[in-house]
PDB file of C-alpha atoms in Angstrom:
ATOM      1  CA  MET A   1       0.000   0.000   0.000  1.00  0.00           C
ATOM      2  CA  ARG A   2       1.249   3.480  -0.869  1.00  0.00           C
ATOM      3  CA  SER A   3       1.878   6.081   1.796  1.00  0.00           C
ATOM      4  CA  THR A   4      -0.026   9.358   1.492  1.00  0.00           C
ATOM      5  CA  ASN A   5       2.498  11.278   3.568  1.00  0.00           C
ATOM      6  CA  THR A   6       4.842  13.445   1.509  1.00  0.00           C
ATOM      7  CA  HIS A   7       8.002  15.198   2.539  1.00  0.00           C
ATOM      8  CA  PRO A   8       7.483  18.845   3.668  1.00  0.00           C
ATOM      9  CA  ARG A   9       9.879  20.116   0.994  1.00  0.00           C
ATOM     10  CA  VAL A  10       7.860  18.400  -1.738  1.00  0.00           C
ATOM     11  CA  ARG A  11       4.622  19.905  -0.421  1.00  0.00           C
ATOM     12  CA  ARG A  12       6.239  23.355  -0.185  1.00  0.00           C
ATOM     13  CA  ALA A  13       7.629  23.107  -3.750  1.00  0.00           C
ATOM     14  CA  ALA A  14       4.227  22.037  -5.046  1.00  0.00           C
ATOM     15  CA  ALA A  15       2.535  24.937  -3.269  1.00  0.00           C
ATOM     16  CA  VAL A  16       5.038  27.408  -4.733  1.00  0.00           C
ATOM     17  CA  ALA A  17       4.546  25.971  -8.221  1.00  0.00           C
ATOM     18  CA  VAL A  18       0.770  26.256  -7.936  1.00  0.00           C
ATOM     19  CA  ALA A  19       1.048  29.834  -6.675  1.00  0.00           C
ATOM     20  CA  VAL A  20       3.373  30.866  -9.500  1.00  0.00           C
ATOM     21  CA  LEU A  21       1.207  29.237 -12.176  1.00  0.00           C
ATOM     22  CA  GLY A  22      -1.931  30.739 -10.693  1.00  0.00           C
ATOM     23  CA  ALA A  23      -0.383  34.209 -10.671  1.00  0.00           C
ATOM     24  CA  ALA A  24       0.752  33.783 -14.257  1.00  0.00           C
ATOM     25  CA  LEU A  25      -2.728  32.782 -15.356  1.00  0.00           C
ATOM     26  CA  ILE A  26      -4.340  35.696 -13.558  1.00  0.00           C
ATOM     27  CA  THR A  27      -1.939  38.297 -14.961  1.00  0.00           C
ATOM     28  CA  ALA A  28      -1.790  36.832 -18.492  1.00  0.00           C
ATOM     29  CA  PRO A  29      -3.249  39.158 -21.130  1.00  0.00           C
ATOM     30  CA  ALA A  30      -6.561  38.090 -22.586  1.00  0.00           C
ATOM     31  CA  THR A  31      -6.326  36.829 -26.154  1.00  0.00           C
ATOM     32  CA  SER A  32      -8.896  37.626 -28.748  1.00  0.00           C
ATOM     33  CA  THR A  33     -11.210  34.682 -29.293  1.00  0.00           C
ATOM     34  CA  ALA A  34     -12.196  36.095 -32.667  1.00  0.00           C
ATOM     35  CA  ALA A  35      -8.620  35.756 -33.937  1.00  0.00           C
ATOM     36  CA  ALA A  36      -8.311  32.212 -32.634  1.00  0.00           C
ATOM     37  CA  SER A  37     -11.559  31.051 -34.185  1.00  0.00           C
ATOM     38  CA  SER A  38     -11.335  32.837 -37.519  1.00  0.00           C
ATOM     39  CA  PRO A  39     -11.525  30.494 -40.494  1.00  0.00           C
ATOM     40  CA  CYS A  40      -8.534  29.773 -42.685  1.00  0.00           C
ATOM     41  CA  THR A  41      -8.522  31.926 -45.818  1.00  0.00           C
ATOM     42  CA  SER A  42      -4.990  31.412 -47.194  1.00  0.00           C
ATOM     43  CA  LYS A  43      -5.224  30.418 -50.843  1.00  0.00           C
ATOM     44  CA  TRP A  44      -2.422  28.566 -52.627  1.00  0.00           C
ATOM     45  CA  THR A  45      -2.069  27.651 -56.314  1.00  0.00           C
ATOM     46  CA  ALA A  46      -0.432  24.465 -57.625  1.00  0.00           C
ATOM     47  CA  VAL A  47       2.644  25.118 -59.771  1.00  0.00           C
ATOM     48  CA  GLN A  48       2.400  21.743 -61.519  1.00  0.00           C
ATOM     49  CA  ARG A  49       0.384  18.528 -61.331  1.00  0.00           C
ATOM     50  CA  ILE A  50       1.201  17.125 -57.892  1.00  0.00           C
ATOM     51  CA  ALA A  51       0.014  14.213 -55.756  1.00  0.00           C
ATOM     52  CA  VAL A  52      -1.952  14.855 -52.569  1.00  0.00           C
ATOM     53  CA  ARG A  53      -0.709  12.292 -50.071  1.00  0.00           C
ATOM     54  CA  LYS A  54      -2.206  11.156 -46.787  1.00  0.00           C
ATOM     55  CA  PRO A  55       0.130   9.617 -44.179  1.00  0.00           C
ATOM     56  CA  ALA A  56      -0.431   5.923 -43.519  1.00  0.00           C
ATOM     57  CA  TRP A  57      -1.336   4.770 -40.011  1.00  0.00           C
ATOM     58  CA  ASN A  58       2.306   3.903 -39.234  1.00  0.00           C
ATOM     59  CA  GLU A  59       3.994   6.999 -40.717  1.00  0.00           C
ATOM     60  CA  GLY A  60       3.229   9.630 -38.112  1.00  0.00           C
ATOM     61  CA  ALA A  61       1.769  13.067 -38.796  1.00  0.00           C
ATOM     62  CA  VAL A  62       3.870  14.057 -41.830  1.00  0.00           C
ATOM     63  CA  ALA A  63       3.462  12.524 -45.272  1.00  0.00           C
ATOM     64  CA  THR A  64       6.353  10.776 -46.959  1.00  0.00           C
ATOM     65  CA  THR A  65       7.161  10.009 -50.568  1.00  0.00           C
ATOM     66  CA  HIS A  66       5.770   6.520 -49.884  1.00  0.00           C
ATOM     67  CA  SER A  67       2.442   7.742 -48.437  1.00  0.00           C
ATOM     68  CA  PRO A  68      -0.679   6.702 -50.317  1.00  0.00           C
ATOM     69  CA  ILE A  69      -1.869   9.122 -53.011  1.00  0.00           C
ATOM     70  CA  VAL A  70      -5.395  10.375 -52.372  1.00  0.00           C
ATOM     71  CA  ARG A  71      -5.759  12.501 -55.505  1.00  0.00           C
ATOM     72  CA  HIS A  72      -3.808  14.928 -57.689  1.00  0.00           C
ATOM     73  CA  LEU A  73      -3.881  18.705 -57.823  1.00  0.00           C
ATOM     74  CA  ARG A  74      -4.010  20.048 -61.353  1.00  0.00           C
ATOM     75  CA  ARG A  75      -1.631  22.804 -62.410  1.00  0.00           C
ATOM     76  CA  GLY A  76      -3.263  26.119 -61.504  1.00  0.00           C
ATOM     77  CA  GLU A  77      -5.748  24.568 -59.065  1.00  0.00           C
ATOM     78  CA  THR A  78      -6.324  26.720 -55.974  1.00  0.00           C
ATOM     79  CA  VAL A  79      -6.547  25.161 -52.502  1.00  0.00           C
ATOM     80  CA  THR A  80      -6.890  26.488 -48.961  1.00  0.00           C
ATOM     81  CA  SER A  81      -4.008  25.809 -46.564  1.00  0.00           C
ATOM     82  CA  CYS A  82      -2.987  27.450 -43.277  1.00  0.00           C
ATOM     83  CA  ILE A  83      -0.788  24.763 -41.726  1.00  0.00           C
ATOM     84  CA  VAL A  84       2.660  23.461 -42.641  1.00  0.00           C
ATOM     85  CA  ALA A  85       3.882  20.028 -41.532  1.00  0.00           C
ATOM     86  CA  VAL A  86       7.645  19.767 -41.093  1.00  0.00           C
ATOM     87  CA  GLY A  87       9.301  16.472 -41.974  1.00  0.00           C
ATOM     88  CA  ARG A  88      12.544  15.553 -40.249  1.00  0.00           C
ATOM     89  CA  GLY A  89      14.451  14.168 -43.223  1.00  0.00           C
ATOM     90  CA  GLY A  90      14.499  10.632 -44.569  1.00  0.00           C
ATOM     91  CA  TRP A  91      11.450   9.648 -46.623  1.00  0.00           C
ATOM     92  CA  SER A  92       9.584  12.852 -45.699  1.00  0.00           C
ATOM     93  CA  GLU A  93      11.914  14.774 -48.044  1.00  0.00           C
ATOM     94  CA  TYR A  94      10.547  15.203 -51.551  1.00  0.00           C
ATOM     95  CA  HIS A  95      12.347  15.981 -54.794  1.00  0.00           C
ATOM     96  CA  GLU A  96       9.524  17.580 -56.786  1.00  0.00           C
ATOM     97  CA  CYS A  97       9.446  21.368 -57.135  1.00  0.00           C
ATOM     98  CA  GLY A  98      12.955  21.943 -55.846  1.00  0.00           C
ATOM     99  CA  GLY A  99      12.889  19.494 -52.943  1.00  0.00           C
ATOM    100  CA  GLY A 100      12.520  20.015 -49.222  1.00  0.00           C
ATOM    101  CA  SER A 101      10.678  18.556 -46.261  1.00  0.00           C
ATOM    102  CA  LEU A 102       7.869  21.086 -45.719  1.00  0.00           C
ATOM    103  CA  TRP A 103       4.395  19.784 -46.534  1.00  0.00           C
ATOM    104  CA  ARG A 104       1.321  22.046 -46.717  1.00  0.00           C
ATOM    105  CA  ILE A 105      -1.841  20.520 -45.295  1.00  0.00           C
ATOM    106  CA  VAL A 106      -4.639  20.823 -47.852  1.00  0.00           C
ATOM    107  CA  PRO A 107      -8.136  19.325 -47.971  1.00  0.00           C
ATOM    108  CA  GLY A 108      -7.701  15.571 -48.313  1.00  0.00           C
ATOM    109  CA  GLY A 109      -4.021  15.293 -47.393  1.00  0.00           C
ATOM    110  CA  GLN A 110      -0.613  16.945 -47.728  1.00  0.00           C
ATOM    111  CA  VAL A 111       1.282  18.472 -50.657  1.00  0.00           C
ATOM    112  CA  PRO A 112       4.973  19.442 -50.907  1.00  0.00           C
ATOM    113  CA  ALA A 113       5.124  23.144 -49.994  1.00  0.00           C
ATOM    114  CA  GLY A 114       7.490  23.950 -52.858  1.00  0.00           C
ATOM    115  CA  CYS A 115       4.803  22.930 -55.342  1.00  0.00           C
ATOM    116  CA  LEU A 116       2.405  25.648 -54.165  1.00  0.00           C
ATOM    117  CA  THR A 117       2.628  29.413 -54.555  1.00  0.00           C
ATOM    118  CA  ARG A 118       0.635  31.995 -52.644  1.00  0.00           C
ATOM    119  CA  SER A 119      -2.449  32.918 -54.628  1.00  0.00           C
ATOM    120  CA  ALA A 120      -3.065  36.586 -55.422  1.00  0.00           C
ATOM    121  CA  LYS A 121      -6.679  36.324 -54.286  1.00  0.00           C
ATOM    122  CA  SER A 122      -6.122  35.231 -50.688  1.00  0.00           C
TER     123      SER A 122
END
């Protein structure tokens, strides 16, 4: 059976930590909820025909060059994307559109970031 008695120093350190965190939360500036909940409006245009890939169940959060292809973006097709996934080398690096390991998250999956350019009508 586990003892419920804790050392006085541990209790004192926990009390100090709670007090500091509580003070930080009270004095923290309020953030605008409108900015946090605003919809994504960043528009991106495909430079060339490129595969939209979705990571497999065992690949983690970032697509790789071996991830299953969901569909293709046509050259000139405009998509909405506000998030970039960063691969850490290996198979998450792509060679299309100049190469790299940044993947933009688009509806349906992920696309190499180098294959998209910022659309003028964003």
